[in-house]
Coordinates of C-alpha atoms in Angstrom, one line a residue:
Chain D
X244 CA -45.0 26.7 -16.7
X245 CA -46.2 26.3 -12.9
X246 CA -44.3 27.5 -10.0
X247 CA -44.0 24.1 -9.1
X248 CA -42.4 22.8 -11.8
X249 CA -40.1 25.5 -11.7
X250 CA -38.6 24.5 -8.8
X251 CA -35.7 22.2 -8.7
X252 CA -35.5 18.9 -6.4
X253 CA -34.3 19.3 -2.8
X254 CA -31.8 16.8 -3.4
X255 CA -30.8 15.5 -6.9
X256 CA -28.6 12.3 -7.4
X257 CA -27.3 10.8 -10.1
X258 CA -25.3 7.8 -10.6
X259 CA -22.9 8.3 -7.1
X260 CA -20.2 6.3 -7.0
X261 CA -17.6 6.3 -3.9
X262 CA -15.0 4.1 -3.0
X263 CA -12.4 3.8 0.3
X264 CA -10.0 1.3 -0.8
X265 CA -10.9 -1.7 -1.7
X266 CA -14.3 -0.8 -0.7
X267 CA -17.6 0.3 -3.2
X268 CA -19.1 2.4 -0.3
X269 CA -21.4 3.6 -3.3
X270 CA -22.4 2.4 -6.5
X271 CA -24.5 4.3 -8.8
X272 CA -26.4 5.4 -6.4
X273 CA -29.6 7.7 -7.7
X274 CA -32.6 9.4 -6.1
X275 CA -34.5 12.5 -6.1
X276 CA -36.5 14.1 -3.4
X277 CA -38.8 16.8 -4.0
X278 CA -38.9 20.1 -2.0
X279 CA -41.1 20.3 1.0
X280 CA -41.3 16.6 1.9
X281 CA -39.9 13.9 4.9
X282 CA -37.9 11.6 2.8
X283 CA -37.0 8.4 4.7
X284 CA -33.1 6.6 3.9
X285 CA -33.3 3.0 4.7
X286 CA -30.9 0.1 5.0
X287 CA -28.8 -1.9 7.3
X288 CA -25.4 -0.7 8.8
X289 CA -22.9 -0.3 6.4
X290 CA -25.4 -0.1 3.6
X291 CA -24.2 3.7 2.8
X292 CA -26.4 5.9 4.1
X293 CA -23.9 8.3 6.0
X294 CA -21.4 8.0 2.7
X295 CA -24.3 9.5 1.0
X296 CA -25.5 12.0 3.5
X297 CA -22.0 13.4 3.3
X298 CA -22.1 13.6 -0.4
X299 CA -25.1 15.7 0.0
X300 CA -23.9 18.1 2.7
X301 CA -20.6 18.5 0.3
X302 CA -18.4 17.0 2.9
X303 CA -17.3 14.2 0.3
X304 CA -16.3 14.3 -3.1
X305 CA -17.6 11.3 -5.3
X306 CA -15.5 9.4 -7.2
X307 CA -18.6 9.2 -10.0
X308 CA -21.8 11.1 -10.3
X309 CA -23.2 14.6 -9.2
X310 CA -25.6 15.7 -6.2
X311 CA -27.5 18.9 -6.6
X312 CA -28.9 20.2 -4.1
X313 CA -31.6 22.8 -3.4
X314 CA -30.2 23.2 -7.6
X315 CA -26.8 23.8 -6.8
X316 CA -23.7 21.3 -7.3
X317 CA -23.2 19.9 -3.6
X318 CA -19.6 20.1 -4.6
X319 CA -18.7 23.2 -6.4
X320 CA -21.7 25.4 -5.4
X321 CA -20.7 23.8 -1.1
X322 CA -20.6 26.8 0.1
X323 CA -23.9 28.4 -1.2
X324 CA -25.4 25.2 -0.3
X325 CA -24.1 24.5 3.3
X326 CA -26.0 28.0 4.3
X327 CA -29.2 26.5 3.2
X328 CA -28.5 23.5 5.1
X329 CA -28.7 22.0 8.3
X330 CA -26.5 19.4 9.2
X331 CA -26.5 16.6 12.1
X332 CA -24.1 13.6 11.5
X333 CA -24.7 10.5 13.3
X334 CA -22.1 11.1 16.2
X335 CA -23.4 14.4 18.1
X336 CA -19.6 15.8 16.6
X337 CA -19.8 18.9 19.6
X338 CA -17.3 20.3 22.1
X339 CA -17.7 18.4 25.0
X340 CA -15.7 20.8 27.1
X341 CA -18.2 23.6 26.4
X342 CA -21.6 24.4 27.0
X343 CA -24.2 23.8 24.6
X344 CA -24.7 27.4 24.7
X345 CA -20.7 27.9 23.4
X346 CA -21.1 24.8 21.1
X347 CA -24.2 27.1 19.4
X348 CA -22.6 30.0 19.5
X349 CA -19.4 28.7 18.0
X350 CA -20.3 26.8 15.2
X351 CA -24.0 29.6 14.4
X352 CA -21.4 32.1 14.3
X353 CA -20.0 30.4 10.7
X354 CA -23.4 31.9 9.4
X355 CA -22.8 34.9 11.3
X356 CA -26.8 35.1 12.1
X357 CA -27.6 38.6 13.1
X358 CA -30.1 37.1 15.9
X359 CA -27.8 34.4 17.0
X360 CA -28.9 34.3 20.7
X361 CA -32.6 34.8 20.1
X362 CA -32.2 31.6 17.6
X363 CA -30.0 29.6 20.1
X364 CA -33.2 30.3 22.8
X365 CA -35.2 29.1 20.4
X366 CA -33.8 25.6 19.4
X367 CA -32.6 24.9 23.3
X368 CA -36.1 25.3 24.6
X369 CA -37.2 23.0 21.5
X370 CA -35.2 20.3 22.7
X371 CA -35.9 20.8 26.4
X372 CA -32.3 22.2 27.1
X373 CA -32.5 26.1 28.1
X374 CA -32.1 25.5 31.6
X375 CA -28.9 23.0 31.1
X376 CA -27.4 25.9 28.3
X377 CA -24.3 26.3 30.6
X378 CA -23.2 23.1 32.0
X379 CA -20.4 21.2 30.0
X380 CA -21.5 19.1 27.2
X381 CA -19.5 16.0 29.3
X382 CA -22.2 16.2 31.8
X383 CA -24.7 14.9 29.3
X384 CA -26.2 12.0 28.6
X385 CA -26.1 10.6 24.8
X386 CA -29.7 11.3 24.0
X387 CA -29.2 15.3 25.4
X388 CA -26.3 15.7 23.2
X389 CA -28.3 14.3 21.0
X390 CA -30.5 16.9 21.2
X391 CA -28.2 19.6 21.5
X392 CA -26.6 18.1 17.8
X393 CA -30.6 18.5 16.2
X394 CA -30.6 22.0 18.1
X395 CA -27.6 22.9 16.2
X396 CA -29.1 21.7 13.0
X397 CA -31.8 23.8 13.3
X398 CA -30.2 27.4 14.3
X399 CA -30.3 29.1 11.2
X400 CA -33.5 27.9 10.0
X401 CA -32.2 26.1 7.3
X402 CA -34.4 25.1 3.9
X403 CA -33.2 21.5 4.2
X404 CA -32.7 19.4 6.8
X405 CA -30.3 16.4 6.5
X406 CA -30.3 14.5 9.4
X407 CA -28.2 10.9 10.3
X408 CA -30.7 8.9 12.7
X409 CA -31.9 12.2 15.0
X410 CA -33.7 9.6 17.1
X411 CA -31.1 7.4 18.4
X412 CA -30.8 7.4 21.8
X413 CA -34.0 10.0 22.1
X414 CA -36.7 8.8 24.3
X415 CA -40.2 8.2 23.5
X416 CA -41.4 11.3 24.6
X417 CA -39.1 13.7 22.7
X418 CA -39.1 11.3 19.7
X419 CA -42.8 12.2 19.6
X420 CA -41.9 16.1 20.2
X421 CA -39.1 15.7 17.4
X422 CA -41.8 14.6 14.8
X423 CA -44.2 16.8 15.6
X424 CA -41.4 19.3 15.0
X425 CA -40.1 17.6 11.7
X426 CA -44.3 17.7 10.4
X427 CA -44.3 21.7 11.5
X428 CA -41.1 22.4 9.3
X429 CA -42.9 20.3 6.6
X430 CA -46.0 22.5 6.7
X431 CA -43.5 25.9 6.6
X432 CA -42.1 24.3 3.0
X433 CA -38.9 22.9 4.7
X434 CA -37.3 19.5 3.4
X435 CA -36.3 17.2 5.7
X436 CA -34.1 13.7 4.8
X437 CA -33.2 11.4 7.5
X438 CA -31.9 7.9 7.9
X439 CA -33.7 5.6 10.4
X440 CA -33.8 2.5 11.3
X441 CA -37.2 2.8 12.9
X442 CA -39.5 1.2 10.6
X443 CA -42.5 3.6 12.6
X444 CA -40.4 6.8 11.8
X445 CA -39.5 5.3 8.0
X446 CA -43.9 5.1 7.9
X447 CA -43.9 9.0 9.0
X448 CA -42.2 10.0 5.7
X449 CA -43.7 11.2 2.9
X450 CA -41.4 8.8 0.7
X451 CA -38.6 5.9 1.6
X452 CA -35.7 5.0 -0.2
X453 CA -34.0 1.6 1.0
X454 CA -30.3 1.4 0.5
X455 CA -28.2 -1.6 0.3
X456 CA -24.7 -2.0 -0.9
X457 CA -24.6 1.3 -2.1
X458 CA -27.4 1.2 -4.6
X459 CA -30.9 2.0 -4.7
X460 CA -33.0 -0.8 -4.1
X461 CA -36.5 1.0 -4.3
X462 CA -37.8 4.5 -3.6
X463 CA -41.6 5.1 -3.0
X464 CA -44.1 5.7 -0.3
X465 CA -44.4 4.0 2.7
X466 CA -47.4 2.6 2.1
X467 CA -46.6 1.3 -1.7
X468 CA -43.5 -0.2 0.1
X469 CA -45.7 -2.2 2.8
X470 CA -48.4 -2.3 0.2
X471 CA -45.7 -4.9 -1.7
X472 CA -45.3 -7.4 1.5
X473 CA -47.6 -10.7 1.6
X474 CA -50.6 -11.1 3.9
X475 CA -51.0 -14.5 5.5
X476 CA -54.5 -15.8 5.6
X477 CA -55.3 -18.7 8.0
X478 CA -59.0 -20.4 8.3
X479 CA -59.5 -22.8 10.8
X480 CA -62.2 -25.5 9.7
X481 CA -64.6 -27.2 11.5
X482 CA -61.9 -30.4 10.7
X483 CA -58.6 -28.6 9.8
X484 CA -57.0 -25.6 9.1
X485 CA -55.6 -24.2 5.9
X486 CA -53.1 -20.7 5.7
X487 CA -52.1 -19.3 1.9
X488 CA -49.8 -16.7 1.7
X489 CA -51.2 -14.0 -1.0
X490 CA -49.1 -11.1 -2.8
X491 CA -52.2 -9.2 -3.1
X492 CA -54.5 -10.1 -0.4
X493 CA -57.3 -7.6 -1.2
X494 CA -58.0 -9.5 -4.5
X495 CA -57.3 -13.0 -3.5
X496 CA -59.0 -13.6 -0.3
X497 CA -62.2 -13.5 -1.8
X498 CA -61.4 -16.3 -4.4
X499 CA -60.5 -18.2 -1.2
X500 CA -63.7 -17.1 0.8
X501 CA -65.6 -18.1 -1.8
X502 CA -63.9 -21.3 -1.8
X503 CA -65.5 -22.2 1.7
X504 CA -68.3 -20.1 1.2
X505 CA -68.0 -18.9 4.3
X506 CA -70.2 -21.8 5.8
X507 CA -70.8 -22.7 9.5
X508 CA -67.5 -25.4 8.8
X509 CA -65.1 -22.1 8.4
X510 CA -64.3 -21.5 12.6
X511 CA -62.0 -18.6 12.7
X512 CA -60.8 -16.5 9.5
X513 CA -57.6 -14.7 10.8
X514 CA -55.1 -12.2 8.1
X515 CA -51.3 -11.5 9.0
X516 CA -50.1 -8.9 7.0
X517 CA -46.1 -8.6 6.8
X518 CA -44.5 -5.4 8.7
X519 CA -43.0 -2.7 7.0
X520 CA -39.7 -4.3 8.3
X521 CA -40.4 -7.6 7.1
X522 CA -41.4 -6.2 3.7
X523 CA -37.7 -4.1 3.9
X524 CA -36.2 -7.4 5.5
X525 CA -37.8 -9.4 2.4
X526 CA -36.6 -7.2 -0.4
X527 CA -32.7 -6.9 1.0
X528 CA -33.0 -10.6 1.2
X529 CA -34.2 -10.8 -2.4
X530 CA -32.0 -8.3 -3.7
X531 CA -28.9 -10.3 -2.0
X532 CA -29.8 -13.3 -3.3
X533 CA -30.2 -11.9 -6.8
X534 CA -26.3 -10.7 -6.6
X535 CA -25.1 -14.4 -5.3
X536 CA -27.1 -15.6 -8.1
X537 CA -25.7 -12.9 -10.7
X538 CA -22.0 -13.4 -9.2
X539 CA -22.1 -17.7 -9.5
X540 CA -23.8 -17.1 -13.2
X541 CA -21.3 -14.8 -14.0
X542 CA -18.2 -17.1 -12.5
X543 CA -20.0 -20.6 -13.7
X544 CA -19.7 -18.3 -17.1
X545 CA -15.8 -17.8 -17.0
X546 CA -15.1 -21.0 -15.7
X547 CA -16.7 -22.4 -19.1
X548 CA -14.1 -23.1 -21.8
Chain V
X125 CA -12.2 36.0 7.8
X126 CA -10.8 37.6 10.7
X127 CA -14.6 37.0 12.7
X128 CA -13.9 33.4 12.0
X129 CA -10.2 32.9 12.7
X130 CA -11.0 34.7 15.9
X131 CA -13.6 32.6 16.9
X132 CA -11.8 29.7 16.6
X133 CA -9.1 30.7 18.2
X134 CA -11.4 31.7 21.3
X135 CA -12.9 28.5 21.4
X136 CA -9.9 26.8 21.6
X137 CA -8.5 28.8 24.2
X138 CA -11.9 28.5 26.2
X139 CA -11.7 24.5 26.0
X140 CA -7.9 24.6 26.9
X141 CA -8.9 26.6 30.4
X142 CA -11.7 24.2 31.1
X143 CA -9.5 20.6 30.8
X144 CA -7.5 21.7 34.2
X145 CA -5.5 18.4 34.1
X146 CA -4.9 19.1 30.7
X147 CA -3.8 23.0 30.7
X148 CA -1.6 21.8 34.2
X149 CA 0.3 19.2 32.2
X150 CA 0.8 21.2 29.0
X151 CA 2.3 24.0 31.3
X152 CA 4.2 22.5 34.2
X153 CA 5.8 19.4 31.9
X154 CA 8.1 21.5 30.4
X155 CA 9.2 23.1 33.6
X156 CA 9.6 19.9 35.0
X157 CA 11.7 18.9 31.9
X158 CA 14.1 21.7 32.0
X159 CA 14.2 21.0 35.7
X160 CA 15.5 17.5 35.0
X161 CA 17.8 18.5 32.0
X162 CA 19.6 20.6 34.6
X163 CA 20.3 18.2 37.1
X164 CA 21.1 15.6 34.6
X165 CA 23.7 17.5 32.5
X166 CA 25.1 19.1 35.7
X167 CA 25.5 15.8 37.1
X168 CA 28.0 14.7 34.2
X169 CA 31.4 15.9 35.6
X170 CA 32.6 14.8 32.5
X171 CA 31.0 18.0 30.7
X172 CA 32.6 20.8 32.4
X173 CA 35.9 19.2 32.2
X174 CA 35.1 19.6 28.3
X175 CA 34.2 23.2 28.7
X176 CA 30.8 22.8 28.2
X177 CA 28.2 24.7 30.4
X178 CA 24.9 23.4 30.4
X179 CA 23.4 27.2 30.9
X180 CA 24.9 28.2 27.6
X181 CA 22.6 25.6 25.8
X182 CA 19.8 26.2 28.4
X183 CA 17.6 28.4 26.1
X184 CA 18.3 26.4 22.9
X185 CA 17.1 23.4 24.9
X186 CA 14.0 25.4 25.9
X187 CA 12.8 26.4 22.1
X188 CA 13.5 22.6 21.2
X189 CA 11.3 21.9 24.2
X190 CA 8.7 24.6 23.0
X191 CA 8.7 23.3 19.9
X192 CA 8.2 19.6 20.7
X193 CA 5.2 20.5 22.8
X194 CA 3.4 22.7 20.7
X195 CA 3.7 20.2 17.6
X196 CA 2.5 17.2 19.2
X197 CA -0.3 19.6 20.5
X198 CA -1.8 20.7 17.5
X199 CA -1.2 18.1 16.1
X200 CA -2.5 15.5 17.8
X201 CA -5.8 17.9 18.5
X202 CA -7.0 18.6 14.6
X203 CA -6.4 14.7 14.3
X204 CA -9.3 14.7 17.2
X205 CA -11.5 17.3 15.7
X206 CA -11.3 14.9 12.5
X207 CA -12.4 11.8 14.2
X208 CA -15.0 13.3 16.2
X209 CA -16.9 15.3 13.3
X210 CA -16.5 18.5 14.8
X211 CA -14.1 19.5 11.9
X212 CA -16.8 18.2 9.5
X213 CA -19.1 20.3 11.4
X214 CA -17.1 23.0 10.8
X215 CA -17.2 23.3 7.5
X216 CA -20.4 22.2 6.6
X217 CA -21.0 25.6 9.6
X218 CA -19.5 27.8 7.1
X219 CA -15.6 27.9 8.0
X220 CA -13.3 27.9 5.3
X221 CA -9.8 25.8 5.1
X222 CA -7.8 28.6 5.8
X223 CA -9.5 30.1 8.8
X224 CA -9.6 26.8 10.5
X225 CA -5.7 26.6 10.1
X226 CA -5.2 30.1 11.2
X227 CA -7.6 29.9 14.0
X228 CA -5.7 27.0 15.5
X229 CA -2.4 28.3 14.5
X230 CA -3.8 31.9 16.6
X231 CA -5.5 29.3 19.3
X232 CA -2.3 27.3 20.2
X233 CA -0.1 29.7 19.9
X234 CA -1.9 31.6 22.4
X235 CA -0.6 28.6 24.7
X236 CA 2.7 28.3 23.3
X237 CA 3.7 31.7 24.2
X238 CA 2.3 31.4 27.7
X239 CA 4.7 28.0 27.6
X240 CA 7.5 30.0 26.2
X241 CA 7.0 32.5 28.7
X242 CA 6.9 30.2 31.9
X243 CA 9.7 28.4 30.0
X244 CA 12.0 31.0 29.9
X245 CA 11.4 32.6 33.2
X246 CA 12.7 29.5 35.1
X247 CA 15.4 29.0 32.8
X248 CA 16.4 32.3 33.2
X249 CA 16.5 31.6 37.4
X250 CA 17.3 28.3 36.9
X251 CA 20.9 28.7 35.0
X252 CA 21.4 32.0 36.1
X253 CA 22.0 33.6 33.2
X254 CA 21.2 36.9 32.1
X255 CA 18.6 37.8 29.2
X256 CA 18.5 41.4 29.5
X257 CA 20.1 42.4 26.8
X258 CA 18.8 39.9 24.3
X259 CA 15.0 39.2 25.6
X260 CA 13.2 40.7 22.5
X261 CA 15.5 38.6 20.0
X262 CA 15.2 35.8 22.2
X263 CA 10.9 36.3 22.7
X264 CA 10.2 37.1 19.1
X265 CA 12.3 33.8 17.9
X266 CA 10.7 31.5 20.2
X267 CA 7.5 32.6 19.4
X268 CA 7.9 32.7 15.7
X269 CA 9.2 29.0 16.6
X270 CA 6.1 28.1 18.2
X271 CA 4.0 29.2 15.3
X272 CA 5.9 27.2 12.6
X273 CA 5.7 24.4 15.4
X274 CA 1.5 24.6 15.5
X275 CA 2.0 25.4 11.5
X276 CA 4.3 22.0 11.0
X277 CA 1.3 20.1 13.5
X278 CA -1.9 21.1 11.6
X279 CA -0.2 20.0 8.4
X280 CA 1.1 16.7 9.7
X281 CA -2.1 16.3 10.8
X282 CA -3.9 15.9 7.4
X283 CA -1.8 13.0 6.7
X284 CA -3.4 10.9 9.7
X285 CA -6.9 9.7 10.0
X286 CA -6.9 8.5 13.7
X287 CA -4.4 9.8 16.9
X288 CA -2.9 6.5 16.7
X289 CA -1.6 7.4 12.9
X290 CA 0.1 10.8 14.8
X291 CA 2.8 8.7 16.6
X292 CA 4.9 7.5 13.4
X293 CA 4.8 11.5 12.3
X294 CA 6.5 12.4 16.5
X295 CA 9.7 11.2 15.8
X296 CA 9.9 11.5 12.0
X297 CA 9.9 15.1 12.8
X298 CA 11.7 15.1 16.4
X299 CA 14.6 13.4 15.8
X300 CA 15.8 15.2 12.9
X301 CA 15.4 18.4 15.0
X302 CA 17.9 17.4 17.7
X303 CA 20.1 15.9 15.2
X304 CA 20.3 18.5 12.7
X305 CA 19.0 21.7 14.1
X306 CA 22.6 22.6 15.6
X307 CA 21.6 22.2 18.8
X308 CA 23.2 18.9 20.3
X309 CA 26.0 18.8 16.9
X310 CA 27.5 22.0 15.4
X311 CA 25.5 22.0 12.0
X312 CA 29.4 22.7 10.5
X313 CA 30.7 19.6 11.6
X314 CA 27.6 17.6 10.2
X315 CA 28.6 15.9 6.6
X316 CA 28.1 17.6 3.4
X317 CA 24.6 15.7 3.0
X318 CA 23.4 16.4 6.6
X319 CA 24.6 20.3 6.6
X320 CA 22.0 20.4 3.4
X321 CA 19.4 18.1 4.8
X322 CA 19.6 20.4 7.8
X323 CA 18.2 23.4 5.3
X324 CA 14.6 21.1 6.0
X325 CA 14.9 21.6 9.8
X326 CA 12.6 24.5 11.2
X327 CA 14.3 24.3 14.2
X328 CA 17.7 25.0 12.6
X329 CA 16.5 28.6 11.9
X330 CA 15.7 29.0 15.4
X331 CA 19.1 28.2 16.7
X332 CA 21.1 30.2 14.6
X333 CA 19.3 33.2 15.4
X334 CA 19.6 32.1 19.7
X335 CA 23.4 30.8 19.1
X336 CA 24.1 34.2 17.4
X337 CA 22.2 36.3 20.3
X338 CA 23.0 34.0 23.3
X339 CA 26.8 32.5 22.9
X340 CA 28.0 34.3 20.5
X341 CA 26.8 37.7 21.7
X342 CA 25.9 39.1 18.2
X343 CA 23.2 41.8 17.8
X344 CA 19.6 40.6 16.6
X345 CA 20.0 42.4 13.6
X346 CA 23.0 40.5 12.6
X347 CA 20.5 37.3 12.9
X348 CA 17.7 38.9 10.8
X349 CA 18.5 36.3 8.1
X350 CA 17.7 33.1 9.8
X351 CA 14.6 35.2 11.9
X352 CA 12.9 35.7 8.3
X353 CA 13.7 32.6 6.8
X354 CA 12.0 31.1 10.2
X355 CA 9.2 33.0 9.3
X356 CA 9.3 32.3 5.6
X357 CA 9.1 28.6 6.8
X358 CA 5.7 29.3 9.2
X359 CA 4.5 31.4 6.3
X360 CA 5.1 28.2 3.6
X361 CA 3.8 25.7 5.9
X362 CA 0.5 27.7 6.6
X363 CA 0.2 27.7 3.3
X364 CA 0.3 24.1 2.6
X365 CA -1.8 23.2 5.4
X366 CA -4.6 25.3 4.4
X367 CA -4.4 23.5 1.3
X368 CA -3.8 19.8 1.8
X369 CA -6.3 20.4 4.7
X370 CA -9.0 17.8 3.9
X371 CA -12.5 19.5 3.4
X372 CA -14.0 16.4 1.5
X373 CA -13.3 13.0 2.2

């Protein structure tokens, strides 16, 4: 057996189910990322994303399912797993009284890392902070305590990074730096999942999982993702203009080429291929509409006598 | 466990010192409150008619006082760290449940027993009376009041997910204290059900010890029942706050 196989997934997840109330904040939701990758969560607000984030980092206890993670149980194995973790929720969740240096100091010392102040150098001058270290968190804007939440996700070097939406609020500029920083830990082995709703940053992973509802909708590349949108192809005629809509443009545009035969009539040939984010938009609109259909199927069934 | 209670314990007390408006309310509302009991009771003629001296109740008052404050304190500040994340944080940073409740019970009741102090002084000056005699007994209680009291807030404070959900737990918890602690009514002359009920009271521990020490001049050692059983209470609710203190959602 290789070493490779040997290792267990990052992150592990089978059938999660979690309800508040009334409310199916996740249904069977499954997924498995593999060690050593950028693994993308996707969907719109309230699609369950943070519910299952918090599953993960063992700060929720399913009603249904199990998580493993790094091939421990997220909830009875939490506290071996929360060492090998890093951890920034979608709120910057710090001290706003204290420094960032205090907010580092307090919650690294947890881990009790034996070079707690060379580590808390090293993620402050990361996120552009060192000079700032001592000035109360309330000072800050939302994208520096943004910054100061990643830095705190990062002190103690953690195998597995699970991050809720690191870029909100970041600018550009650091957003770049961020990345670059998430594709170094990549190289070093580290696991990094994130929800975004960036459709650039969901292209930068190495695979994307859109959520909706609290279930898995699809899990793949980015590219086998956008790769599933439709290209619009347009030719404008000599007398009119025809546009077809193809599902696989590479092998149908030459039928319609062909067509024409790309005579001195065809003006202008011009191909619109859907976004990632229209392809995403597309298949949450699908997927809904498949559930209104399943739901009035199911009723017009009961009603029946 | 220690590394971690203490740490906690040190951040709280650092955030305290940095929220001036905060830290000048927490410690000059109750001197302003005992100011105004004062003048309110000693403007009632009718009382001293009665025989009753305000200055006699004067350090009773200032434990329920203590006690008030340093519940709606702690509790209202876990409910915080819950909303924000930073409790969240905390354990997903490696704290357990029971160092988090014993570094906030070690945290506030750093504070409480500066307030007990600053409330005692000027109750001392302002009602003239005279604690020589009976300080340790009357230190140690109020302290071991102010534990129970941040004890009684962390565990209240697992029952409410926002601060808004604190304010139906204030009274449920304040207004049996003056009713049945034996402070305003002699628990004796409660009924039956009430002198039992009264068993539930923290507070009640409290003032028999001070009503033994202060009016009726007994020896702390005769009060060593209600002292421990004070304690037993802090103990028990410590206890249960560690455990019905929320790790997962």
């Amino acid at each position: 057996m290789s070493a490779a196989s040997s290792t267990p997934p990052a992150i592990a997840i089978e059938t999660l189910e979690k309800r508040y109330g009334d409310i199916r904040a996740l249904k069977g939701a499954r997924l498995t990322v593999a060690p050593g990758q950028i693994f993308g969560l996707v969907g719109p607000n309230g699609s369950g994303k943070t519910t299952l984030i918090k599953a993960i980092c063992g700060i929720l206890k399913p009603d249904r399912g199990s998580v493993r993670v790094l091939g421990l149980d997220a909830g009875h194995d939490r506290y071996a797993v929360r060492k090998r973790l890093g951890y920034m929720p979608q709120t910057p969740a710090l001290y706003d009284d204290l420094s960032p240096a205090e907010n580092l100091q307090f919650f690294g010392g947890g881990f009790r890392l034996p070079d707690l102040n060379d580590r808390l150098r090293a993620v402050l001058e990361f996120v552009q902070l060192w000079d700032r270290r001592n000035d109360p968190l309330f000072t800050f804007s939302g994208g520096m305590r943004q910054r100061i939440s990643l830095a705190c996700a990062l002190l103690h070097d953690p195998e597995l990074l699970i991050l809720d939406e690191p870029t909100a609020w970041v600018d550009p500029a650091l957003r770049q730096d961020f990345w670059d920083h998430f594709s170094e830990l990549r190289s070093r082995g580290r696991t990094i999942f994130l929800s975004t709703n960036q459709m650039d940053e969901a292209m930068r992973c190495d695979q994307v999982t859109i959520i909706l509802n609290g279930k898995v909708l699809v899990t793949e590349t980015p590219e086998s993702i956008h790769d599933r949108g439709k290209a619009k192809v347009t030719l404008d005629l000599s007398d009119a203009r025809r546009t077809e809509e193809f599902a696989n443009y590479e092998e149908e545009l030459p039928r319609l080429l062909t067509e024409y035969g790309l005579g001195p009539q065809v003006k202008r040939i011009s191909l619109k291929r859907q976004t990632l984010e229209e392809v995403i938009l597309s298949l949450i609109g699908e997927s809904i509409a498949g559930e209104e259909q399943s739901t009035e199927s199911q009723s017009g069934k009961q009603a029946q006598p | 466990m220690i590394r971690n209670v203490h740490l906690i314990a040190v951040r709280i007390n650092r955030q305290f010192l940095r929220d001036r408006r905060f830290l000048g309310l927490s410690l000059i509302v109750p001197l302003l409150l005992m100011l105004l009991i004062k003048y309110v009771f000693e403007s009632l003629p009718g009382l001293a008619r009665l025989g009753v001296h305000i200055s006699d109740y004067s350090i009773l008052l200032a434990a329920y006082l203590v006690h008030f404050l340093a519940y709606i304190l702690s509790t209202i500040v876990l409910v915080r760290d819950r909303v924000t994340g930073t409790l969240a944080r905390m354990f997903v940073y490696g704290y357990r449940r029971r160092e988090i409740v014993l570094g906030y019970v070690a945290g506030y009741s750093t504070i409480a027993a500066v307030q007990t102090a600053l409330v005692l002084i000027l109750t001392k000056y302002l009602f003239d009376i005279k604690l020589a005699s009976d300080i340790v007994a009357i230190v140690m209680t109020v302290l071991a009041l102010a534990v129970v009291s941040v004890g009684l807030g962390v565990f209240i404070s697992n029952f409410a997910r926002n601060e808004g959900q604190v304010f139906p737990f204030v009274p449920m918890v304040i207004i049996p204290s003056a009713l049945l602690s034996g402070i305003a009514i002699p628990i004796p002359d409660l009924p039956q059900v009430l002198q039992w009920c009264s068993y539930l009271v923290p507070l009640r521990y409290a003032v028999d010890v001070l009503r033994g020490v202060v009016l009726e001049n007994r020896s702390f050692f005769d009060e060593l029942t209600p002292f421990f059983v004070l304690v037993g209470v802090g103990a028990a609710l410590l206890a249960s706050a560690s455990l019905s203190l929320r790790e997962r959602e």
